[in-house]
Amino acid sequence: QQNNTLPPYPKKHNPDVYIVTTDGSGKHRNLTPDNPRIDDAPHFSPDGKAVLFTRQQLPTTSGELQRLWRHDLADGRNTPLTSGLDLSIDDVAFSSDGRRLWLQAEQQGRVPLFSMRVDGSGFEPVLPEGSNTELDSAGGRLVFLHETSMRAPELYVLDAEDRKPRQLTRFNDDLFAALDLGRVESHRFKGAGDDEVQLWLTYPPGYDPAKKYPLVQLLHGGPQTMVRDSFGYRWNDHVFASPGYIVARVNRHGSTGFGERFARSIHGAWGEK
């Protein structure tokens, strides 16, 4: 007879953000006991007076937005910063004076770079194209990765004053100069429930609009994930298109980056949507 000695898998996850001393002395303190669900990704403010973190509160988090919150260390208050935005915050970085934030969030098949004040006001897009990830800031500058479906990631830098990104690395220039890649287009169509659905189409090299081509569907998993305007390393659309196929990558119902309602609409309707 074989027995499973592990404790039962918890029905609900409740990760919290704790603060501990760097030498390991004293007691650790829970900063987020007010939320019985998921608190994650803490970031200290430059002045050390606050901690930013993401929060999810629904019983099942599939498709729920990650909202940005602030914990004030002086009085222990937890305050929502992005409750009015239909965006899921994946990463943040502070400006050097701590007054503004750069934010990464999926939106409509891309991962734009956004900015806002630390109190949650003044939200605005900074770099809407491509996918912008791995944010890190120091000395008033933001360093991040920028990529598109036509180009692998390279490092870019953004100065807070002029907000014009500058490319730092060109590791892949020679490689991509030798590649014959078909064009990539974003399209939209009416899907289940008359909702608008976005897809990426990748054409083969030397595409002739007078000819017919077989179609390959690349389906993302999850279902709460998003097909990004990014250069894939796992199921690269150009690799599938290169023998002479048109490749469709659909952000169907359940996909993230198109609002919380759209992401959660797949629940109980996988066969229909």
Short mmCIF file of C-alpha atoms in Angstrom, two decimals, residues 41-53 68-72 81 91-104 113-120 134-143 158-160:
data_model
loop_
_atom_site.label_atom_id
_atom_site.label_comp_id
_atom_site.label_asym_id
_atom_site.label_seq_id
_atom_site.Cartn_x
_atom_site.Cartn_y
_atom_site.Cartn_z
CA ALA A 41 6.13 41.67 -5.78
CA PRO A 42 7.16 44.21 -3.08
CA HIS A 43 9.29 47.25 -3.97
CA PHE A 44 10.74 49.71 -1.44
CA SER A 45 10.33 53.40 -2.26
CA PRO A 46 13.65 55.28 -2.61
CA ASP A 47 13.08 57.10 0.72
CA GLY A 48 12.37 53.81 2.52
CA LYS A 49 9.03 55.06 3.84
CA ALA A 50 6.72 52.87 1.76
CA VAL A 51 6.47 49.51 0.02
CA LEU A 52 4.60 49.00 -3.25
CA PHE A 53 3.12 45.59 -4.00
CA LEU A 68 -0.88 48.08 -7.40
CA TRP A 69 -1.04 49.00 -3.70
CA ARG A 70 1.12 51.05 -1.32
CA HIS A 71 1.97 50.18 2.28
CA ASP A 72 3.01 53.16 4.44
CA LEU A 81 -3.18 52.98 -6.44
CA ASP A 91 6.34 45.38 -12.79
CA VAL A 92 7.21 48.84 -11.45
CA ALA A 93 10.28 51.04 -11.07
CA PHE A 94 10.71 54.33 -9.20
CA SER A 95 12.09 57.57 -10.53
CA SER A 96 15.18 58.73 -8.62
CA ASP A 97 13.22 61.32 -6.58
CA GLY A 98 10.53 58.75 -5.74
CA ARG A 99 7.74 60.96 -7.07
CA ARG A 100 6.87 59.01 -10.21
CA LEU A 101 6.61 55.38 -11.24
CA TRP A 102 7.23 53.53 -14.45
CA LEU A 103 4.84 50.60 -14.88
CA GLN A 104 4.67 47.53 -17.12
CA LEU A 113 5.41 51.25 -20.67
CA PHE A 114 3.33 53.61 -18.50
CA SER A 115 4.04 56.32 -15.96
CA MET A 116 2.14 57.82 -13.03
CA ARG A 117 2.68 59.71 -9.79
CA VAL A 118 3.23 57.67 -6.63
CA ASP A 119 -0.23 58.60 -5.35
CA GLY A 120 -1.85 56.95 -8.39
CA GLU A 134 12.40 43.87 -16.87
CA LEU A 135 12.21 47.43 -15.55
CA ASP A 136 15.10 48.76 -13.45
CA SER A 137 15.88 52.36 -12.53
CA ALA A 138 18.74 54.33 -11.00
CA GLY A 139 20.01 57.89 -11.24
CA GLY A 140 16.84 59.18 -12.91
CA ARG A 141 17.01 56.67 -15.76
CA LEU A 142 15.01 53.58 -16.60
CA VAL A 143 16.68 50.56 -18.19
CA LEU A 158 14.85 56.14 -20.92
CA ASP A 159 15.65 59.50 -19.33
CA ALA A 160 12.82 60.84 -17.18
#
